[in-house]
GROMACS .gro file of C-alpha atoms in nm:
model
  453
    1MET     CA    1  -2.531  -1.729  -2.139
    2GLU     CA    2  -2.694  -1.675  -1.801
    3ASP     CA    3  -2.816  -1.320  -1.853
    4HIS     CA    4  -3.174  -1.427  -1.779
    5ILE     CA    5  -3.092  -1.511  -1.417
    6THR     CA    6  -3.208  -1.247  -1.167
    7PRO     CA    7  -3.042  -1.153  -0.950
    8ARG     CA    8  -2.710  -1.220  -1.115
    9ARG     CA    9  -2.439  -1.355  -0.887
   10VAL     CA   10  -2.143  -1.117  -0.882
   11VAL     CA   11  -1.828  -1.215  -0.695
   12ILE     CA   12  -1.576  -0.936  -0.632
   13VAL     CA   13  -1.236  -1.036  -0.497
   14GLY     CA   14  -1.065  -0.756  -0.306
   15GLY     CA   15  -1.193  -0.460  -0.106
   16GLY     CA   16  -0.949  -0.196  -0.227
   17PHE     CA   17  -1.048   0.106  -0.433
   18ALA     CA   18  -1.134  -0.101  -0.741
   19GLY     CA   19  -1.357  -0.343  -0.551
   20LEU     CA   20  -1.509  -0.065  -0.341
   21PHE     CA   21  -1.615   0.142  -0.642
   22ALA     CA   22  -1.746  -0.162  -0.827
   23VAL     CA   23  -1.967  -0.261  -0.533
   24ARG     CA   24  -2.099   0.091  -0.484
   25SER     CA   25  -2.178   0.126  -0.854
   26LEU     CA   26  -2.395  -0.185  -0.840
   27ARG     CA   27  -2.614  -0.044  -0.565
   28ASN     CA   28  -2.989  -0.068  -0.644
   29HIS     CA   29  -2.935  -0.317  -0.927
   30PRO     CA   30  -3.070  -0.675  -0.938
   31VAL     CA   31  -2.743  -0.845  -0.846
   32ALA     CA   32  -2.632  -1.051  -0.547
   33ILE     CA   33  -2.277  -0.941  -0.465
   34THR     CA   34  -2.028  -1.149  -0.267
   35LEU     CA   35  -1.728  -0.936  -0.168
   36VAL     CA   36  -1.436  -1.158  -0.067
   37ASP     CA   37  -1.136  -1.002   0.108
   38ARG     CA   38  -0.861  -1.160   0.316
   39ALA     CA   39  -0.833  -0.861   0.552
   40GLY     CA   40  -1.196  -0.755   0.587
   41HIS     CA   41  -1.127  -0.382   0.561
   42HIS     CA   42  -1.075  -0.113   0.300
   43LEU     CA   43  -0.731   0.044   0.335
   44PHE     CA   44  -0.611   0.381   0.206
   45GLN     CA   45  -0.259   0.268   0.123
   46PRO     CA   46  -0.115   0.612   0.032
   47LEU     CA   47  -0.124   0.710   0.401
   48LEU     CA   48   0.032   0.394   0.543
   49TYR     CA   49   0.360   0.578   0.595
   50GLN     CA   50   0.184   0.820   0.831
   51CYS     CA   51   0.056   0.525   1.031
   52ALA     CA   52   0.409   0.383   1.041
   53THR     CA   53   0.557   0.711   1.168
   54GLY     CA   54   0.300   0.783   1.437
   55ILE     CA   55   0.080   1.053   1.284
   56LEU     CA   56  -0.237   0.861   1.197
   57SER     CA   57  -0.382   0.551   1.358
   58GLU     CA   58  -0.470   0.244   1.157
   59GLY     CA   59  -0.836   0.317   1.229
   60GLN     CA   60  -0.808   0.650   1.046
   61ILE     CA   61  -0.687   0.497   0.721
   62ALA     CA   62  -0.884   0.171   0.726
   63VAL     CA   63  -1.257   0.102   0.750
   64PRO     CA   64  -1.431  -0.236   0.799
   65LEU     CA   65  -1.600  -0.342   0.476
   66ARG     CA   66  -1.908  -0.445   0.671
   67ASP     CA   67  -1.940  -0.092   0.805
   68ILE     CA   68  -1.908   0.059   0.458
   69PHE     CA   69  -2.177  -0.163   0.307
   70LYS     CA   70  -2.410  -0.212   0.603
   71ARG     CA   71  -2.689  -0.025   0.421
   72GLN     CA   72  -2.630  -0.184   0.081
   73ARG     CA   73  -2.851  -0.489   0.112
   74ASN     CA   74  -2.733  -0.667  -0.203
   75VAL     CA   75  -2.379  -0.713  -0.063
   76ARG     CA   76  -2.246  -1.001   0.143
   77CYS     CA   77  -1.896  -0.953   0.288
   78VAL     CA   78  -1.684  -1.264   0.338
   79LEU     CA   79  -1.351  -1.287   0.520
   80ALA     CA   80  -1.152  -1.538   0.316
   81GLU     CA   81  -0.846  -1.574   0.096
   82VAL     CA   82  -0.908  -1.671  -0.267
   83THR     CA   83  -0.681  -1.957  -0.376
   84GLY     CA   84  -0.814  -2.066  -0.714
   85PHE     CA   85  -1.078  -2.052  -0.986
   86ASP     CA   86  -1.288  -2.297  -1.187
   87PRO     CA   87  -1.410  -2.097  -1.489
   88SER     CA   88  -1.589  -2.394  -1.646
   89GLN     CA   89  -1.812  -2.429  -1.339
   90HIS     CA   90  -1.812  -2.057  -1.257
   91ARG     CA   91  -1.664  -2.116  -0.912
   92VAL     CA   92  -1.421  -1.923  -0.694
   93LEU     CA   93  -1.217  -2.132  -0.452
   94ALA     CA   94  -1.110  -1.986  -0.119
   95ARG     CA   95  -1.013  -2.072   0.236
   96ARG     CA   96  -1.135  -1.924   0.561
   97PRO     CA   97  -0.907  -1.829   0.852
   98GLY     CA   98  -0.790  -2.159   0.995
   99GLY     CA   99  -0.757  -2.325   0.655
  100GLU     CA  100  -1.114  -2.447   0.592
  101ARG     CA  101  -1.206  -2.455   0.222
  102ILE     CA  102  -1.502  -2.264   0.084
  103GLU     CA  103  -1.644  -2.196  -0.266
  104PHE     CA  104  -1.858  -1.927  -0.429
  105GLY     CA  105  -2.056  -1.949  -0.752
  106TYR     CA  106  -2.067  -1.653  -0.990
  107ASP     CA  107  -2.220  -1.526  -1.309
  108ASP     CA  108  -1.979  -1.233  -1.321
  109LEU     CA  109  -1.640  -1.217  -1.154
  110ILE     CA  110  -1.429  -0.908  -1.079
  111VAL     CA  111  -1.077  -0.972  -0.950
  112ALA     CA  112  -0.934  -0.668  -0.772
  113THR     CA  113  -0.685  -0.800  -0.519
  114GLY     CA  114  -0.413  -0.542  -0.575
  115VAL     CA  115  -0.044  -0.627  -0.566
  116GLY     CA  116   0.226  -0.697  -0.311
  117GLN     CA  117   0.585  -0.594  -0.253
  118SER     CA  118   0.854  -0.708  -0.496
  119TYR     CA  119   1.210  -0.780  -0.389
  120PHE     CA  120   1.320  -0.845  -0.746
  121GLY     CA  121   1.396  -1.211  -0.691
  122HIS     CA  122   1.543  -1.169  -0.344
  123ASP     CA  123   1.251  -1.254  -0.118
  124GLU     CA  124   1.500  -1.329   0.160
  125PHE     CA  125   1.539  -0.952   0.198
  126ALA     CA  126   1.187  -0.931   0.341
  127ARG     CA  127   1.306  -1.061   0.677
  128TRP     CA  128   1.530  -0.757   0.727
  129ALA     CA  129   1.360  -0.499   0.503
  130PRO     CA  130   0.981  -0.499   0.539
  131GLY     CA  131   0.765  -0.347   0.267
  132MET     CA  132   0.459  -0.131   0.325
  133LYS     CA  133   0.141  -0.265   0.168
  134THR     CA  134  -0.080  -0.358   0.466
  135VAL     CA  135  -0.173  -0.235   0.812
  136ALA     CA  136   0.040  -0.516   0.955
  137ASP     CA  137   0.338  -0.385   0.756
  138ALA     CA  138   0.288  -0.031   0.885
  139LEU     CA  139   0.266  -0.148   1.247
  140ALA     CA  140   0.579  -0.361   1.205
  141ILE     CA  141   0.765  -0.061   1.060
  142ARG     CA  142   0.641   0.158   1.345
  143ARG     CA  143   0.794  -0.084   1.591
  144ARG     CA  144   1.124  -0.092   1.406
  145VAL     CA  145   1.146   0.286   1.370
  146PHE     CA  146   1.059   0.382   1.727
  147GLY     CA  147   1.241   0.078   1.862
  148ALA     CA  148   1.556   0.194   1.685
  149PHE     CA  149   1.548   0.527   1.870
  150GLU     CA  150   1.498   0.344   2.200
  151LEU     CA  151   1.796   0.117   2.137
  152ALA     CA  152   2.008   0.411   2.027
  153GLU     CA  153   1.932   0.584   2.357
  154THR     CA  154   2.080   0.296   2.556
  155ALA     CA  155   2.357   0.192   2.316
  156THR     CA  156   2.686   0.139   2.496
  157THR     CA  157   2.910   0.238   2.203
  158VAL     CA  158   2.919   0.528   1.962
  159ALA     CA  159   2.921   0.286   1.668
  160GLY     CA  160   2.616   0.108   1.802
  161ARG     CA  161   2.426   0.434   1.851
  162ARG     CA  162   2.522   0.549   1.501
  163ARG     CA  163   2.398   0.226   1.344
  164TRP     CA  164   2.062   0.235   1.522
  165LEU     CA  165   2.015   0.596   1.415
  166THR     CA  166   2.076   0.512   1.049
  167PHE     CA  167   1.769   0.435   0.839
  168ALA     CA  168   1.782   0.317   0.478
  169LEU     CA  169   1.496   0.318   0.230
  170VAL     CA  170   1.514   0.128  -0.097
  171GLY     CA  171   1.304   0.291  -0.368
  172ALA     CA  172   1.262   0.663  -0.442
  173GLY     CA  173   0.905   0.659  -0.565
  174PRO     CA  174   0.628   0.840  -0.377
  175THR     CA  175   0.627   0.595  -0.083
  176GLY     CA  176   1.002   0.607  -0.035
  177VAL     CA  177   1.019   0.985  -0.064
  178GLU     CA  178   0.727   1.038   0.175
  179LEU     CA  179   0.865   0.795   0.431
  180ALA     CA  180   1.216   0.946   0.409
  181GLY     CA  181   1.080   1.293   0.475
  182GLN     CA  182   0.878   1.174   0.772
  183LEU     CA  183   1.173   0.997   0.931
  184ARG     CA  184   1.378   1.316   0.919
  185GLU     CA  185   1.090   1.523   1.060
  186LEU     CA  186   1.037   1.264   1.332
  187ALA     CA  187   1.400   1.285   1.444
  188ALA     CA  188   1.442   1.662   1.408
  189LYS     CA  189   1.116   1.777   1.562
  190THR     CA  190   0.895   1.527   1.741
  191LEU     CA  191   1.157   1.323   1.929
  192GLU     CA  192   1.433   1.577   1.980
  193ALA     CA  193   1.321   1.684   2.327
  194GLU     CA  194   1.226   1.338   2.450
  195PHE     CA  195   1.564   1.164   2.451
  196ARG     CA  196   1.873   1.243   2.656
  197THR     CA  197   2.157   1.095   2.449
  198VAL     CA  198   2.001   1.086   2.101
  199ARG     CA  199   2.043   1.407   1.900
  200SER     CA  200   1.845   1.487   1.589
  201GLU     CA  201   2.153   1.559   1.381
  202ASP     CA  202   2.276   1.206   1.451
  203ALA     CA  203   1.977   1.046   1.276
  204ARG     CA  204   2.066   0.963   0.916
  205VAL     CA  205   1.818   0.872   0.642
  206LEU     CA  206   1.962   0.714   0.328
  207LEU     CA  207   1.747   0.686   0.015
  208PHE     CA  208   1.858   0.436  -0.251
  209ASP     CA  209   1.722   0.401  -0.603
  210GLY     CA  210   1.853   0.259  -0.930
  211GLY     CA  211   1.720   0.559  -1.123
  212ASP     CA  212   1.874   0.899  -1.169
  213ALA     CA  213   1.644   1.100  -0.941
  214PRO     CA  214   1.362   1.068  -0.685
  215LEU     CA  215   1.003   1.083  -0.810
  216ALA     CA  216   1.121   1.036  -1.168
  217SER     CA  217   0.764   0.971  -1.286
  218PHE     CA  218   0.669   1.329  -1.192
  219GLY     CA  219   0.896   1.475  -1.460
  220PRO     CA  220   1.241   1.641  -1.435
  221LYS     CA  221   1.118   1.971  -1.288
  222LEU     CA  222   0.928   1.825  -0.993
  223SER     CA  223   1.186   1.550  -0.951
  224ALA     CA  224   1.462   1.810  -0.909
  225ARG     CA  225   1.244   2.007  -0.669
  226ALA     CA  226   1.182   1.695  -0.461
  227ALA     CA  227   1.555   1.621  -0.454
  228ARG     CA  228   1.632   1.971  -0.326
  229SER     CA  229   1.363   1.944  -0.058
  230LEU     CA  230   1.490   1.607   0.059
  231GLU     CA  231   1.849   1.730   0.078
  232HIS     CA  232   1.731   2.036   0.273
  233LEU     CA  233   1.570   1.799   0.524
  234GLY     CA  234   1.896   1.608   0.555
  235VAL     CA  235   1.805   1.298   0.352
  236GLU     CA  236   2.112   1.147   0.184
  237LEU     CA  237   2.032   1.058  -0.176
  238HIS     CA  238   2.202   0.757  -0.334
  239MET     CA  239   2.066   0.764  -0.687
  240GLY     CA  240   2.190   0.519  -0.949
  241ALA     CA  241   2.257   0.268  -0.673
  242ARG     CA  242   2.121  -0.086  -0.670
  243VAL     CA  243   2.085  -0.269  -0.338
  244THR     CA  244   2.224  -0.618  -0.384
  245GLU     CA  245   2.235  -0.747  -0.029
  246VAL     CA  246   2.039  -0.688   0.291
  247ASP     CA  247   2.106  -0.850   0.628
  248GLN     CA  248   2.073  -0.778   0.999
  249ASP     CA  249   2.367  -0.537   0.995
  250GLY     CA  250   2.277  -0.324   0.692
  251LEU     CA  251   2.301  -0.344   0.316
  252VAL     CA  252   2.534  -0.348   0.018
  253ALA     CA  253   2.474  -0.108  -0.273
  254VAL     CA  254   2.636  -0.105  -0.617
  255ASP     CA  255   2.669   0.233  -0.788
  256ALA     CA  256   2.663   0.309  -1.161
  257SER     CA  257   3.035   0.240  -1.193
  258GLY     CA  258   2.996  -0.105  -1.040
  259GLU     CA  259   3.160  -0.021  -0.708
  260GLU     CA  260   3.015  -0.196  -0.404
  261THR     CA  261   2.969  -0.010  -0.077
  262ARG     CA  262   2.870  -0.156   0.257
  263HIS     CA  263   2.639   0.059   0.473
  264ASP     CA  264   2.589  -0.018   0.842
  265VAL     CA  265   2.219   0.039   0.896
  266GLY     CA  266   1.996  -0.039   1.190
  267THR     CA  267   1.667  -0.022   0.999
  268VAL     CA  268   1.614  -0.103   0.631
  269LEU     CA  269   1.273  -0.039   0.474
  270TRP     CA  270   1.176  -0.155   0.124
  271THR     CA  271   0.958   0.070  -0.091
  272ALA     CA  272   1.062  -0.041  -0.442
  273GLY     CA  273   0.872  -0.256  -0.688
  274VAL     CA  274   0.548  -0.452  -0.691
  275GLN     CA  275   0.454  -0.806  -0.777
  276ALA     CA  276   0.124  -0.983  -0.819
  277PRO     CA  277   0.000  -1.206  -0.535
  278PRO     CA  278  -0.040  -1.584  -0.582
  279VAL     CA  279  -0.405  -1.540  -0.680
  280ALA     CA  280  -0.289  -1.392  -1.012
  281ALA     CA  281  -0.096  -1.707  -1.100
  282ALA     CA  282  -0.399  -1.914  -1.001
  283LEU     CA  283  -0.623  -1.710  -1.233
  284ALA     CA  284  -0.373  -1.731  -1.517
  285SER     CA  285  -0.347  -2.107  -1.476
  286ALA     CA  286  -0.723  -2.152  -1.474
  287THR     CA  287  -0.800  -1.923  -1.768
  288GLY     CA  288  -0.487  -1.938  -1.980
  289ALA     CA  289  -0.432  -1.565  -1.934
  290LYS     CA  290  -0.088  -1.418  -1.986
  291CYS     CA  291   0.103  -1.221  -1.725
  292ASP     CA  292   0.355  -0.937  -1.742
  293ARG     CA  293   0.695  -0.941  -1.572
  294ALA     CA  294   0.542  -0.848  -1.237
  295GLY     CA  295   0.286  -1.129  -1.263
  296ARG     CA  296  -0.009  -0.899  -1.334
  297ILE     CA  297  -0.282  -1.023  -1.566
  298LEU     CA  298  -0.276  -0.897  -1.925
  299VAL     CA  299  -0.634  -0.795  -1.997
  300ALA     CA  300  -0.827  -0.703  -2.312
  301PRO     CA  301  -0.926  -0.338  -2.375
  302ASP     CA  302  -1.256  -0.409  -2.198
  303LEU     CA  303  -1.063  -0.533  -1.889
  304THR     CA  304  -1.175  -0.892  -1.938
  305VAL     CA  305  -0.955  -1.200  -1.942
  306PRO     CA  306  -0.928  -1.304  -2.310
  307GLY     CA  307  -1.175  -1.583  -2.379
  308HIS     CA  308  -1.368  -1.519  -2.057
  309PRO     CA  309  -1.608  -1.226  -2.105
  310ASN     CA  310  -1.756  -1.266  -1.757
  311ILE     CA  311  -1.420  -1.229  -1.577
  312CYS     CA  312  -1.274  -0.880  -1.529
  313VAL     CA  313  -0.941  -0.795  -1.372
  314VAL     CA  314  -0.916  -0.439  -1.243
  315GLY     CA  315  -0.697  -0.210  -1.036
  316ASP     CA  316  -0.331  -0.276  -0.973
  317LEU     CA  317  -0.364  -0.644  -1.069
  318MET     CA  318  -0.444  -0.568  -1.433
  319SER     CA  319  -0.180  -0.495  -1.692
  320LEU     CA  320  -0.301  -0.267  -1.974
  321ASP     CA  321  -0.120   0.004  -2.171
  322ARG     CA  322   0.134   0.055  -1.892
  323LEU     CA  323  -0.124   0.222  -1.670
  324PRO     CA  324   0.022   0.324  -1.332
  325GLY     CA  325  -0.073   0.147  -1.012
  326VAL     CA  326  -0.253   0.441  -0.852
  327ALA     CA  327  -0.588   0.484  -0.681
  328GLU     CA  328  -0.743   0.669  -0.976
  329VAL     CA  329  -0.681   0.375  -1.211
  330ALA     CA  330  -0.833   0.138  -0.956
  331MET     CA  331  -1.143   0.354  -0.907
  332GLN     CA  332  -1.208   0.407  -1.276
  333SER     CA  333  -1.149   0.044  -1.370
  334GLY     CA  334  -1.379  -0.074  -1.091
  335LEU     CA  335  -1.654   0.158  -1.216
  336TYR     CA  336  -1.602   0.037  -1.573
  337ALA     CA  337  -1.628  -0.330  -1.471
  338ALA     CA  338  -1.950  -0.257  -1.284
  339ARG     CA  339  -2.086  -0.069  -1.585
  340ARG     CA  340  -2.026  -0.375  -1.803
  341ILE     CA  341  -2.238  -0.582  -1.565
  342LYS     CA  342  -2.516  -0.324  -1.558
  343ARG     CA  343  -2.524  -0.308  -1.936
  344ARG     CA  344  -2.546  -0.687  -1.957
  345LEU     CA  345  -2.844  -0.676  -1.722
  346THR     CA  346  -3.026  -0.456  -1.976
  347GLY     CA  347  -2.929  -0.676  -2.269
  348HIS     CA  348  -2.708  -0.406  -2.425
  349PRO     CA  349  -2.343  -0.509  -2.374
  350LEU     CA  350  -2.090  -0.233  -2.331
  351ARG     CA  351  -1.885  -0.199  -2.649
  352LYS     CA  352  -1.653   0.089  -2.564
  353PRO     CA  353  -1.307  -0.005  -2.432
  354PHE     CA  354  -1.180   0.121  -2.098
  355ARG     CA  355  -1.024   0.466  -2.112
  356TYR     CA  356  -0.829   0.609  -1.823
  357HIS     CA  357  -0.862   0.978  -1.741
  358ASP     CA  358  -0.545   1.091  -1.564
  359LEU     CA  359  -0.634   1.299  -1.258
  360GLY     CA  360  -0.271   1.363  -1.164
  361SER     CA  361  -0.028   1.253  -0.894
  362ALA     CA  362   0.079   1.394  -0.560
  363ALA     CA  363   0.362   1.322  -0.317
  364TYR     CA  364   0.413   1.462   0.033
  365ILE     CA  365   0.775   1.547   0.119
  366SER     CA  366   0.758   1.731   0.450
  367ARG     CA  367   0.547   1.983   0.635
  368GLY     CA  368   0.464   2.262   0.391
  369ARG     CA  369   0.626   2.078   0.100
  370ALA     CA  370   0.463   1.853  -0.159
  371VAL     CA  371   0.469   1.811  -0.535
  372ILE     CA  372   0.161   1.791  -0.759
  373SER     CA  373   0.135   1.679  -1.121
  374VAL     CA  374  -0.208   1.736  -1.281
  375GLY     CA  375  -0.219   1.737  -1.660
  376PRO     CA  376   0.005   2.020  -1.782
  377LEU     CA  377   0.029   2.168  -1.430
  378ARG     CA  378   0.341   2.101  -1.226
  379PHE     CA  379   0.381   2.276  -0.893
  380GLY     CA  380   0.511   2.218  -0.543
  381GLY     CA  381   0.601   2.389  -0.219
  382PHE     CA  382   0.325   2.520   0.006
  383PRO     CA  383   0.057   2.535  -0.269
  384GLY     CA  384   0.135   2.173  -0.352
  385TRP     CA  385   0.110   2.079   0.015
  386VAL     CA  386  -0.235   2.241   0.046
  387ALA     CA  387  -0.351   2.062  -0.270
  388TRP     CA  388  -0.215   1.736  -0.128
  389LEU     CA  389  -0.421   1.785   0.189
  390PHE     CA  390  -0.746   1.837  -0.003
  391VAL     CA  391  -0.683   1.542  -0.234
  392HIS     CA  392  -0.616   1.299   0.047
  393ILE     CA  393  -0.905   1.419   0.259
  394ALA     CA  394  -1.135   1.364  -0.040
  395PHE     CA  395  -1.004   1.010  -0.096
  396LEU     CA  396  -1.035   0.895   0.266
  397THR     CA  397  -1.338   0.671   0.317
  398GLY     CA  398  -1.596   0.785   0.570
  399PHE     CA  399  -1.684   1.113   0.741
  400ARG     CA  400  -1.528   1.005   1.070
  401ASN     CA  401  -1.193   0.929   0.907
  402ARG     CA  402  -1.188   1.261   0.723
  403VAL     CA  403  -1.261   1.464   1.036
  404GLY     CA  404  -1.018   1.257   1.241
  405ALA     CA  405  -0.740   1.305   0.986
  406ILE     CA  406  -0.795   1.682   0.976
  407LEU     CA  407  -0.776   1.714   1.356
  408THR     CA  408  -0.474   1.484   1.377
  409TRP     CA  409  -0.289   1.668   1.101
  410PHE     CA  410  -0.359   1.999   1.273
  411LEU     CA  411  -0.185   1.878   1.590
  412ALA     CA  412   0.098   1.711   1.399
  413PHE     CA  413   0.170   2.003   1.169
  414THR     CA  414   0.133   2.286   1.422
  415ARG     CA  415   0.261   2.133   1.745
  416ASP     CA  416   0.477   1.836   1.633
  417ILE     CA  417   0.246   1.596   1.814
  418ARG     CA  418   0.238   1.233   1.700
  419ARG     CA  419   0.007   1.044   1.932
  420GLU     CA  420   0.001   0.713   1.743
  421ARG     CA  421   0.342   0.590   1.855
  422ILE     CA  422   0.252   0.285   2.061
  423PHE     CA  423   0.423  -0.034   1.951
  424THR     CA  424   0.465  -0.381   2.096
  425MET     CA  425   0.774  -0.596   2.111
  426ARG     CA  426   0.579  -0.890   1.971
  427GLN     CA  427   0.363  -0.825   1.670
  428ILE     CA  428   0.049  -1.035   1.639
  429GLU     CA  429   0.087  -1.092   1.267
  430THR     CA  430   0.427  -1.258   1.308
  431ASP     CA  431   0.290  -1.538   1.526
  432ARG     CA  432   0.086  -1.722   1.267
  433ASP     CA  433  -0.070  -1.701   0.924
  434ALA     CA  434  -0.444  -1.675   0.984
  435TYR     CA  435  -0.515  -1.871   0.664
  436SER     CA  436  -0.280  -2.156   0.749
  437ALA     CA  437  -0.409  -2.464   0.926
  438ARG     CA  438  -0.097  -2.474   1.146
  439PRO     CA  439   0.044  -2.184   1.347
  440VAL     CA  440   0.398  -2.065   1.281
  441SER     CA  441   0.588  -1.994   1.602
  442ARG     CA  442   0.843  -1.715   1.608
  443THR     CA  443   1.067  -1.555   1.863
  444VAL     CA  444   1.105  -1.180   1.835
  445ALA     CA  445   1.443  -1.022   1.908
  446PRO     CA  446   1.486  -0.662   2.026
  447ALA     CA  447   1.360  -0.384   1.796
  448GLY     CA  448   1.155  -0.626   1.591
  449ARG     CA  449   1.428  -0.856   1.461
  450GLU     CA  450   1.255  -1.185   1.405
  451ARG     CA  451   1.403  -1.530   1.385
  452PRO     CA  452   1.232  -1.872   1.361
  453SER     CA  453   1.220  -2.036   1.701
   0.00000   0.00000   0.00000
């Protein structure tokens, strides 16, 4: 009803791939874009595990949104966390760091916040088993991983050393498989010559998943190939096992027969499941939208919230036709949402529904080993690894990050050099929530074990 207003006010919530491609697509169009993001940077999540294991720095996989859009004059970047919506008044409600409230008016709204980690109803596991969705998560995992090797070096008992050198990952999707492979490479190659009492063969990596095989979404052929590669690296596969308990001393897993087994583990990492952030519930409450089991918004074929043609939900936060939560879906849905706005500017609304074009999937296992699924093509090994390199270089944002990643990978893959291994014994992000009015004080125990003070 406000199509005559120029420029149209477009609010985009989230600076991931969906938000990024939507903003870029609206370049040189008569719109005033407000890009709201709680972190202020665009993050290439598929490479977080390399940041966590010391290959890439956070600066190589994340770029400030202001830097990306400094030449796009119709964009205003805002550091804030969206907390609610008022569709009747076309307002987005948010809070700035420190808790101060702020609002934004819109004519068109694109919600692209992405999703968070799911613990399947056991959020208490997060204290002992961090997920990997943000830069803060990757840095916290880096501290736990390298801290575990340090504590193993000075352990006074064999049992203590064995526990610190045991790593467990929950979830055998791409993130879990990639992280498991890196942990074994880290122990067997990079760190082997640096410690005096820690031996590479003592480092155990356990991979748990309730399914029958790792990388099940890649099909049985590539899944079996991934399993063989992981076993060759020394990863211990526990398929058909559900993790039912996690604490400071390890975890409990239940196998297909119902038998419980206790595993003494020094470091547990969670790479299974996703759930929508609180902003999804706020949008559903304000618009009457329905959500799926993970809390994602059920959208119409044109990616709009039913009954609200000027509100689009895109990327991982949308639920439509069981589309996977991958970067390609986010990019294409962000472009589609922007195209809808451009067509409305011309007075010719877009009638065609969103159609996803599958560009394939890739997972890195270890140096020289990866698996690629592109349409009917299924291949792995060294050709898959080379394809993986090209794909990820292409998806990295910015020339500097691409060149930096290439040089870093060259050193890591040819000389076993991981330069990004610095960690602190007190992580900044554990001290307080930047969007809370009151700081939360914490005391950090050795190797990153945190307890309220």
